[in-house]
Amino acid sequence: MATDVREACGSGQQINKCPADWDPRSPEIQRDQIGAYDRMRETCPVAYSAYLGWSLFRHEDVLRVLGEHETFSNVVSRHPSVPNGMDPPEHTPHRRMIEPYFAPEYIAAFEPAFRRIARELVEHLRANPSCDVIRDFAEPYAVRIQCGFLGWPQSLHVPLLEWIYRNRAATLARDTEAMATVALEFDGHIRAQLAMREGGGAAGVDDFTTCLLRQTVDGKRLNHAEIVSILRNWTVGELGTIAACVGIILHFLAGRPDIQDRLHRDRGALPQAIDEILRLHGPLISNRRVATRAVTIGGRTLEAGDRITVMWASANRDGSVFADSEEFHLRRDQSQNLLYGAGIHICPGAELARMQLNIVFDELLEGLEPFSLLPGAEPVRAVYPASGFSSLFLTPA
């Protein structure tokens, strides 16, 4: 963290973009992202860096950005992003188009398949207790349930897992050329699924992917670029986020045998516990916005076109909103939890994700003996833009 943070920000003095307030990629920040963001929230809640633009760490500032879409635009990429990267009025019909796919009655039909996948992986974990639970449990679970939801074949499980590893390596190396290549590779998987369906290879299949090929917005059929964008959002984002969630919750429960025992005895408390654990350690670190006009926020002046990063992982630990914000409280009011966002861009798949997580931890608590962290195997923390852990080993308690 920059040594001038308190001088630049703590005094309330308005500072322009130079010098940077902090370096989000510094080793100090990456060693413990959550703790570093807590410090930034207290010392420099609106901070500038060349890498992220303006980062917002306080709950009230993040909530303001989420609510004022006329001032803080979601159109942050030159590539299509449907509907995440759209503003009203374009956003409205596209959002309305995807919402039926996440209706309770639609996602409920996937519960048996998700539970079967979770049970199989728990059996694998029981047979291989010394395995890395991120690589051998969390990531396979994310890939298999997402393929099941989208209607993609089992033959994609291994290629998608290998894609996750290559994408992570390229991101960690900050290799923009490799990242672009990996992104194109993923789009290739999606286009192959579309081509198979259009060629009759999925005749009679009525899955998410096939339905998108027939989908219209305002009477106009979606084009391939729009469909690829939707499917990319619901695979790339979900694969990383669901796997991160599983790792974060496992790590927490391994260190809290009291909570583990409570949830083993009372599965009905799982949904509340999961939301609270993920409030403490957000699986999604941040999202981007761009200012459409000059605006003052947190005492800093942003100009039209300035990049903004809303720091979910910090906002959800803001002590002005959450009493004892660094402590786990099972019965905490979660109405201000921004785990799934807020406003018009709130995650449409929130209930799907909650179901997926509730199922896998229900099966874990049913199928595993009490567990703890493996002594001598230090968990490896993920680094920005990822969250959670890239490696985690458990052992029977």
Short mmCIF file of C-alpha atoms in Angstrom, two decimals:
data_model
loop_
_atom_site.label_atom_id
_atom_site.label_comp_id
_atom_site.label_asym_id
_atom_site.label_seq_id
_atom_site.Cartn_x
_atom_site.Cartn_y
_atom_site.Cartn_z
CA MET A 1 0.00 0.00 0.00
CA ALA A 2 1.28 3.46 -0.83
CA THR A 3 2.89 5.19 2.15
CA ASP A 4 1.08 8.47 1.43
CA VAL A 5 -2.46 7.04 1.77
CA ARG A 6 -3.22 8.72 5.11
CA GLU A 7 -1.78 12.05 3.99
CA ALA A 8 -3.65 11.96 0.69
CA CYS A 9 -6.98 10.62 1.86
CA GLY A 10 -7.29 10.49 5.62
CA SER A 11 -7.25 14.27 5.94
CA GLY A 12 -10.20 14.69 3.58
CA GLN A 13 -8.02 16.69 1.19
CA GLN A 14 -9.17 16.34 -2.43
CA ILE A 15 -6.38 14.92 -4.53
CA ASN A 16 -6.29 14.47 -8.30
CA LYS A 17 -5.14 11.30 -10.03
CA CYS A 18 -1.41 11.69 -9.46
CA PRO A 19 0.21 10.24 -7.55
CA ALA A 20 -1.62 6.96 -7.16
CA ASP A 21 -3.12 6.31 -3.74
CA TRP A 22 -2.31 2.62 -3.77
CA ASP A 23 -1.07 -0.30 -5.87
CA PRO A 24 -3.70 -3.08 -5.93
CA ARG A 25 -1.20 -5.53 -7.42
CA SER A 26 1.52 -5.04 -4.80
CA PRO A 27 2.66 -8.13 -2.87
CA GLU A 28 1.49 -6.50 0.37
CA ILE A 29 -2.06 -6.19 -0.93
CA GLN A 30 -2.12 -9.64 -2.54
CA ARG A 31 -0.90 -11.43 0.60
CA ASP A 32 -4.25 -10.65 2.21
CA GLN A 33 -6.67 -8.87 -0.10
CA ILE A 34 -9.54 -8.77 2.39
CA GLY A 35 -7.44 -7.28 5.19
CA ALA A 36 -5.85 -4.77 2.81
CA TYR A 37 -9.25 -3.60 1.59
CA ASP A 38 -10.38 -3.16 5.20
CA ARG A 39 -7.44 -0.81 5.75
CA MET A 40 -8.19 1.08 2.55
CA ARG A 41 -11.82 1.53 3.56
CA GLU A 42 -10.69 3.22 6.77
CA THR A 43 -7.82 5.30 5.40
CA CYS A 44 -8.66 6.01 1.74
CA PRO A 45 -12.21 4.91 0.89
CA VAL A 46 -12.09 6.41 -2.62
CA ALA A 47 -8.65 5.63 -3.98
CA TYR A 48 -7.00 6.06 -7.36
CA SER A 49 -4.62 3.65 -9.10
CA ALA A 50 -3.55 3.41 -12.71
CA TYR A 51 -4.58 -0.26 -12.72
CA LEU A 52 -8.17 0.01 -11.41
CA GLY A 53 -9.00 3.68 -11.81
CA TRP A 54 -11.09 4.87 -8.85
CA SER A 55 -11.72 2.11 -6.30
CA LEU A 56 -14.66 2.50 -3.91
CA PHE A 57 -14.42 0.65 -0.60
CA ARG A 58 -17.37 1.91 1.47
CA HIS A 59 -20.81 0.32 1.39
CA GLU A 60 -22.62 3.64 0.93
CA ASP A 61 -20.46 4.64 -2.04
CA VAL A 62 -20.82 1.24 -3.71
CA LEU A 63 -24.59 1.32 -3.16
CA ARG A 64 -24.77 4.79 -4.66
CA VAL A 65 -22.96 3.65 -7.80
CA LEU A 66 -25.27 0.65 -8.14
CA GLY A 67 -28.33 2.88 -7.90
CA GLU A 68 -27.29 5.76 -10.15
CA HIS A 69 -26.88 3.98 -13.46
CA GLU A 70 -27.33 7.25 -15.37
CA THR A 71 -24.07 8.51 -13.82
CA PHE A 72 -22.20 5.22 -13.40
CA SER A 73 -22.45 3.16 -16.57
CA ASN A 74 -22.06 -0.61 -16.93
CA VAL A 75 -20.82 -0.24 -20.51
CA VAL A 76 -17.16 -0.76 -19.68
CA SER A 77 -15.93 -3.01 -22.50
CA ARG A 78 -15.66 -2.78 -26.26
CA HIS A 79 -16.94 -6.34 -26.43
CA PRO A 80 -20.69 -7.07 -26.15
CA SER A 81 -21.86 -8.07 -22.68
CA VAL A 82 -25.51 -9.08 -22.50
CA PRO A 83 -27.14 -7.89 -20.28
CA ASN A 84 -24.44 -7.12 -17.69
CA GLY A 85 -22.64 -4.55 -19.80
CA MET A 86 -25.76 -2.62 -20.83
CA ASP A 87 -27.55 0.45 -19.46
CA PRO A 88 -31.24 1.28 -19.75
CA PRO A 89 -33.13 1.41 -21.98
CA GLU A 90 -31.16 -1.32 -23.84
CA HIS A 91 -30.60 -3.29 -20.64
CA THR A 92 -34.28 -3.59 -19.73
CA PRO A 93 -35.61 -5.94 -22.47
CA HIS A 94 -32.45 -8.06 -22.44
CA ARG A 95 -32.65 -8.48 -18.68
CA ARG A 96 -36.35 -9.35 -18.99
CA MET A 97 -35.42 -11.94 -21.62
CA ILE A 98 -33.03 -13.92 -19.40
CA GLU A 99 -34.97 -13.76 -16.12
CA PRO A 100 -37.35 -16.69 -16.91
CA TYR A 101 -34.31 -18.99 -17.06
CA PHE A 102 -33.71 -18.27 -13.38
CA ALA A 103 -37.31 -18.53 -12.20
CA PRO A 104 -37.75 -20.80 -9.15
CA GLU A 105 -39.71 -23.43 -11.07
CA TYR A 106 -37.05 -23.55 -13.82
CA ILE A 107 -34.02 -23.94 -11.54
CA ALA A 108 -35.80 -26.37 -9.20
CA ALA A 109 -35.74 -28.96 -11.98
CA PHE A 110 -31.93 -29.09 -11.73
CA GLU A 111 -31.83 -29.93 -8.01
CA PRO A 112 -31.62 -33.74 -8.44
CA ALA A 113 -28.78 -33.48 -10.98
CA PHE A 114 -26.82 -31.01 -8.85
CA ARG A 115 -27.26 -33.22 -5.80
CA ARG A 116 -26.07 -36.30 -7.68
CA ILE A 117 -22.95 -34.43 -8.82
CA ALA A 118 -22.25 -33.17 -5.30
CA ARG A 119 -22.69 -36.65 -3.82
CA GLU A 120 -20.31 -38.22 -6.33
CA LEU A 121 -17.65 -35.62 -5.59
CA VAL A 122 -18.08 -36.01 -1.84
CA GLU A 123 -17.50 -39.75 -2.31
CA HIS A 124 -14.31 -38.90 -4.22
CA LEU A 125 -13.26 -36.62 -1.37
CA ARG A 126 -13.88 -39.36 1.20
CA ALA A 127 -11.75 -41.76 -0.82
CA ASN A 128 -8.99 -39.16 -1.33
CA PRO A 129 -8.86 -37.14 1.90
CA SER A 130 -5.43 -35.67 1.16
CA CYS A 131 -6.44 -34.14 -2.18
CA ASP A 132 -6.42 -30.42 -2.96
CA VAL A 133 -10.09 -29.56 -2.44
CA ILE A 134 -9.94 -26.61 -4.84
CA ARG A 135 -8.58 -28.54 -7.82
CA ASP A 136 -10.22 -31.89 -7.05
CA PHE A 137 -13.57 -30.82 -5.58
CA ALA A 138 -14.57 -27.14 -5.88
CA GLU A 139 -13.57 -26.62 -9.51
CA PRO A 140 -14.99 -29.94 -10.80
CA TYR A 141 -18.24 -29.18 -8.99
CA ALA A 142 -18.47 -25.75 -10.62
CA VAL A 143 -17.76 -27.15 -14.10
CA ARG A 144 -20.14 -30.09 -13.84
CA ILE A 145 -23.12 -28.17 -12.46
CA GLN A 146 -22.65 -25.36 -14.96
CA CYS A 147 -22.47 -27.77 -17.89
CA GLY A 148 -25.59 -29.43 -16.54
CA PHE A 149 -27.44 -26.14 -16.31
CA LEU A 150 -26.43 -25.03 -19.81
CA GLY A 151 -27.02 -28.43 -21.40
CA TRP A 152 -23.37 -28.97 -22.33
CA PRO A 153 -21.96 -32.50 -22.68
CA GLN A 154 -19.73 -34.35 -20.22
CA SER A 155 -17.01 -34.34 -22.85
CA LEU A 156 -16.48 -30.66 -22.03
CA HIS A 157 -15.72 -31.25 -18.35
CA VAL A 158 -11.99 -31.89 -18.78
CA PRO A 159 -11.42 -29.20 -21.47
CA LEU A 160 -13.16 -26.61 -19.28
CA LEU A 161 -11.11 -27.57 -16.23
CA GLU A 162 -7.94 -27.29 -18.31
CA TRP A 163 -9.21 -23.94 -19.57
CA ILE A 164 -9.60 -22.73 -15.95
CA TYR A 165 -5.95 -23.60 -15.24
CA ARG A 166 -4.66 -21.85 -18.37
CA ASN A 167 -6.81 -18.79 -17.70
CA ARG A 168 -5.52 -18.60 -14.13
CA ALA A 169 -1.90 -18.95 -15.24
CA ALA A 170 -2.29 -16.22 -17.87
CA THR A 171 -3.98 -13.91 -15.37
CA LEU A 172 -1.33 -14.46 -12.69
CA ALA A 173 1.42 -13.83 -15.24
CA ARG A 174 -0.43 -10.70 -16.43
CA ASP A 175 0.17 -12.02 -19.95
CA THR A 176 -2.37 -10.06 -22.00
CA GLU A 177 -1.61 -11.99 -25.19
CA ALA A 178 -2.17 -15.32 -23.46
CA MET A 179 -5.33 -14.00 -21.80
CA ALA A 180 -6.72 -12.97 -25.20
CA THR A 181 -5.89 -16.40 -26.64
CA VAL A 182 -7.57 -18.15 -23.71
CA ALA A 183 -10.66 -15.96 -24.08
CA LEU A 184 -10.94 -16.84 -27.77
CA GLU A 185 -10.56 -20.52 -26.89
CA PHE A 186 -13.53 -20.28 -24.54
CA ASP A 187 -15.64 -18.55 -27.18
CA GLY A 188 -14.71 -21.42 -29.48
CA HIS A 189 -16.26 -23.92 -27.05
CA ILE A 190 -19.46 -21.88 -27.00
CA ARG A 191 -19.64 -21.51 -30.78
CA ALA A 192 -19.11 -25.26 -31.18
CA GLN A 193 -22.14 -25.89 -28.96
CA LEU A 194 -24.21 -23.45 -31.02
CA ALA A 195 -23.09 -25.01 -34.31
CA MET A 196 -23.96 -28.50 -33.06
CA ARG A 197 -27.47 -27.40 -32.16
CA GLU A 198 -28.01 -25.52 -35.39
CA GLY A 199 -26.78 -28.55 -37.33
CA GLY A 200 -29.31 -30.83 -35.69
CA GLY A 201 -26.84 -32.51 -33.35
CA ALA A 202 -29.03 -31.62 -30.40
CA ALA A 203 -32.39 -32.32 -31.98
CA GLY A 204 -35.15 -32.34 -29.45
CA VAL A 205 -32.94 -30.87 -26.70
CA ASP A 206 -34.62 -28.01 -24.90
CA ASP A 207 -31.78 -26.73 -22.74
CA PHE A 208 -30.62 -23.23 -21.87
CA THR A 209 -28.22 -23.02 -24.82
CA THR A 210 -30.71 -24.29 -27.40
CA CYS A 211 -33.42 -21.96 -26.11
CA LEU A 212 -31.14 -18.96 -26.60
CA LEU A 213 -30.89 -19.78 -30.31
CA ARG A 214 -34.65 -19.28 -30.54
CA GLN A 215 -34.75 -16.27 -28.24
CA THR A 216 -35.91 -12.86 -29.42
CA VAL A 217 -35.74 -9.37 -27.92
CA ASP A 218 -38.24 -6.81 -29.16
CA GLY A 219 -39.14 -9.20 -31.97
CA LYS A 220 -35.54 -9.61 -33.16
CA ARG A 221 -33.67 -12.89 -32.86
CA LEU A 222 -30.44 -12.81 -30.84
CA ASN A 223 -27.32 -12.95 -32.99
CA HIS A 224 -24.36 -15.22 -32.28
CA ALA A 225 -22.29 -12.49 -30.65
CA GLU A 226 -25.09 -11.77 -28.17
CA ILE A 227 -25.61 -15.46 -27.38
CA VAL A 228 -21.88 -16.01 -26.93
CA SER A 229 -21.81 -13.03 -24.56
CA ILE A 230 -24.67 -14.39 -22.44
CA LEU A 231 -23.14 -17.86 -22.25
CA ARG A 232 -19.68 -16.45 -21.52
CA ASN A 233 -21.09 -14.47 -18.61
CA TRP A 234 -22.84 -17.55 -17.23
CA THR A 235 -19.84 -19.81 -17.55
CA VAL A 236 -16.61 -17.84 -17.07
CA GLY A 237 -18.10 -15.87 -14.20
CA GLU A 238 -19.88 -18.78 -12.55
CA LEU A 239 -17.02 -21.27 -12.85
CA GLY A 240 -14.67 -19.00 -10.95
CA THR A 241 -17.20 -17.65 -8.48
CA ILE A 242 -18.84 -20.94 -7.46
CA ALA A 243 -15.45 -22.62 -7.05
CA ALA A 244 -14.26 -19.66 -4.97
CA CYS A 245 -17.40 -19.85 -2.80
CA VAL A 246 -16.86 -23.55 -2.09
CA GLY A 247 -13.22 -22.98 -1.16
CA ILE A 248 -13.98 -19.98 1.07
CA ILE A 249 -16.74 -21.81 2.97
CA LEU A 250 -14.63 -24.96 3.40
CA HIS A 251 -11.75 -22.87 4.75
CA PHE A 252 -14.03 -21.07 7.19
CA LEU A 253 -15.70 -24.24 8.47
CA ALA A 254 -12.35 -26.00 8.83
CA GLY A 255 -11.29 -23.27 11.24
CA ARG A 256 -14.60 -23.11 13.10
CA PRO A 257 -15.51 -26.57 14.40
CA ASP A 258 -18.30 -25.01 16.47
CA ILE A 259 -20.07 -23.68 13.36
CA GLN A 260 -19.35 -26.89 11.48
CA ASP A 261 -21.00 -28.88 14.27
CA ARG A 262 -23.96 -26.49 14.43
CA LEU A 263 -24.61 -26.82 10.71
CA HIS A 264 -24.18 -30.59 10.84
CA ARG A 265 -26.98 -30.69 13.41
CA ASP A 266 -29.15 -28.00 11.81
CA ARG A 267 -29.02 -27.96 8.00
CA GLY A 268 -31.82 -25.43 7.96
CA ALA A 269 -29.26 -22.82 9.04
CA LEU A 270 -27.07 -23.46 5.97
CA PRO A 271 -28.46 -20.70 3.68
CA GLN A 272 -28.00 -18.03 6.35
CA ALA A 273 -24.55 -19.31 7.27
CA ILE A 274 -23.40 -19.38 3.65
CA ASP A 275 -24.47 -15.78 3.02
CA GLU A 276 -22.72 -14.65 6.21
CA ILE A 277 -19.47 -16.50 5.45
CA LEU A 278 -19.43 -15.01 1.94
CA ARG A 279 -20.13 -11.56 3.36
CA LEU A 280 -16.97 -11.93 5.44
CA HIS A 281 -14.88 -13.15 2.51
CA GLY A 282 -16.38 -12.14 -0.81
CA PRO A 283 -15.99 -14.63 -3.68
CA LEU A 284 -16.16 -11.77 -6.18
CA ILE A 285 -13.72 -8.98 -5.39
CA SER A 286 -14.99 -6.23 -7.65
CA ASN A 287 -16.89 -5.01 -10.70
CA ARG A 288 -16.26 -2.15 -13.08
CA ARG A 289 -18.22 0.98 -13.97
CA VAL A 290 -17.42 4.17 -15.87
CA ALA A 291 -18.49 7.71 -14.99
CA THR A 292 -20.73 9.31 -17.61
CA ARG A 293 -20.26 12.82 -16.19
CA ALA A 294 -18.26 14.68 -13.58
CA VAL A 295 -19.28 13.64 -10.08
CA THR A 296 -18.02 13.97 -6.52
CA ILE A 297 -18.03 10.85 -4.37
CA GLY A 298 -16.35 10.41 -1.02
CA GLY A 299 -14.79 13.86 -1.33
CA ARG A 300 -13.03 13.00 -4.61
CA THR A 301 -13.86 14.46 -7.99
CA LEU A 302 -14.28 12.02 -10.88
CA GLU A 303 -14.47 13.18 -14.48
CA ALA A 304 -16.61 11.85 -17.31
CA GLY A 305 -14.97 8.72 -18.69
CA ASP A 306 -13.12 7.84 -15.49
CA ARG A 307 -12.96 4.13 -14.68
CA ILE A 308 -14.48 2.96 -11.39
CA THR A 309 -14.03 -0.29 -9.49
CA VAL A 310 -16.64 -1.14 -6.87
CA MET A 311 -15.02 -3.30 -4.20
CA TRP A 312 -17.67 -5.77 -3.09
CA ALA A 313 -15.26 -7.56 -0.78
CA SER A 314 -14.74 -4.36 1.20
CA ALA A 315 -18.27 -2.93 1.16
CA ASN A 316 -19.67 -6.08 2.77
CA ARG A 317 -17.32 -5.66 5.75
CA ASP A 318 -18.15 -2.00 6.38
CA GLY A 319 -18.64 -1.50 10.11
CA SER A 320 -21.01 1.41 9.58
CA VAL A 321 -23.50 -1.06 8.07
CA PHE A 322 -22.64 -4.39 9.73
CA ALA A 323 -22.10 -4.39 13.51
CA ASP A 324 -19.04 -6.45 14.48
CA SER A 325 -18.37 -6.57 10.76
CA GLU A 326 -15.35 -8.87 11.03
CA GLU A 327 -17.24 -11.42 13.13
CA PHE A 328 -19.51 -14.27 12.02
CA HIS A 329 -23.10 -13.92 13.26
CA LEU A 330 -25.42 -16.66 12.09
CA ARG A 331 -28.58 -14.63 12.67
CA ARG A 332 -27.30 -11.42 11.12
CA ASP A 333 -29.75 -9.41 8.99
CA GLN A 334 -28.50 -9.99 5.43
CA SER A 335 -30.68 -7.36 3.74
CA GLN A 336 -27.67 -5.08 3.18
CA ASN A 337 -25.38 -7.88 1.99
CA LEU A 338 -24.14 -7.05 -1.51
CA LEU A 339 -23.02 -10.60 -2.25
CA TYR A 340 -25.26 -10.69 -5.33
CA GLY A 341 -25.21 -6.96 -6.04
CA ALA A 342 -28.13 -4.55 -5.89
CA GLY A 343 -30.25 -2.39 -8.15
CA ILE A 344 -31.13 -3.14 -11.74
CA HIS A 345 -28.00 -5.24 -12.24
CA ILE A 346 -28.52 -7.50 -9.23
CA CYS A 347 -27.47 -11.03 -10.14
CA PRO A 348 -30.42 -12.81 -11.81
CA GLY A 349 -28.90 -16.17 -10.89
CA ALA A 350 -28.68 -15.48 -7.15
CA GLU A 351 -31.20 -18.16 -6.22
CA LEU A 352 -29.54 -20.66 -8.55
CA ALA A 353 -26.17 -20.03 -6.89
CA ARG A 354 -27.71 -20.29 -3.43
CA MET A 355 -29.28 -23.62 -4.34
CA GLN A 356 -25.99 -24.94 -5.77
CA LEU A 357 -24.08 -23.97 -2.64
CA ASN A 358 -26.72 -25.23 -0.23
CA ILE A 359 -26.78 -28.61 -2.00
CA VAL A 360 -23.03 -29.13 -2.02
CA PHE A 361 -22.63 -28.26 1.67
CA ASP A 362 -25.62 -30.32 2.65
CA GLU A 363 -23.94 -33.29 0.96
CA LEU A 364 -20.53 -32.44 2.45
CA LEU A 365 -21.85 -32.29 5.99
CA GLU A 366 -23.77 -35.51 5.44
CA GLY A 367 -20.93 -37.43 3.82
CA LEU A 368 -17.78 -36.23 5.59
CA GLU A 369 -16.53 -36.60 9.11
CA PRO A 370 -15.65 -33.30 10.84
CA PHE A 371 -12.64 -31.74 9.13
CA SER A 372 -9.93 -29.18 9.78
CA LEU A 373 -7.07 -27.61 7.86
CA LEU A 374 -4.21 -29.99 7.13
CA PRO A 375 -1.26 -29.06 9.39
CA GLY A 376 1.79 -27.94 7.47
CA ALA A 377 -0.13 -27.32 4.24
CA GLU A 378 -0.69 -23.58 4.26
CA PRO A 379 -3.71 -22.54 2.15
CA VAL A 380 -2.64 -20.60 -0.93
CA ARG A 381 -4.67 -17.43 -1.34
CA ALA A 382 -5.95 -16.45 -4.77
CA VAL A 383 -4.78 -13.10 -6.09
CA TYR A 384 -6.67 -10.33 -7.83
CA PRO A 385 -8.93 -10.48 -9.77
CA ALA A 386 -9.71 -13.86 -8.19
CA SER A 387 -10.76 -14.40 -4.60
CA GLY A 388 -10.66 -17.24 -2.14
CA PHE A 389 -7.96 -19.88 -2.41
CA SER A 390 -6.06 -21.46 -5.26
CA SER A 391 -5.02 -24.42 -3.10
CA LEU A 392 -6.53 -25.86 0.09
CA PHE A 393 -5.96 -29.14 1.95
CA LEU A 394 -8.20 -30.59 4.65
CA THR A 395 -7.85 -33.46 7.07
CA PRO A 396 -10.29 -35.32 9.36
CA ALA A 397 -10.49 -33.40 12.65
#
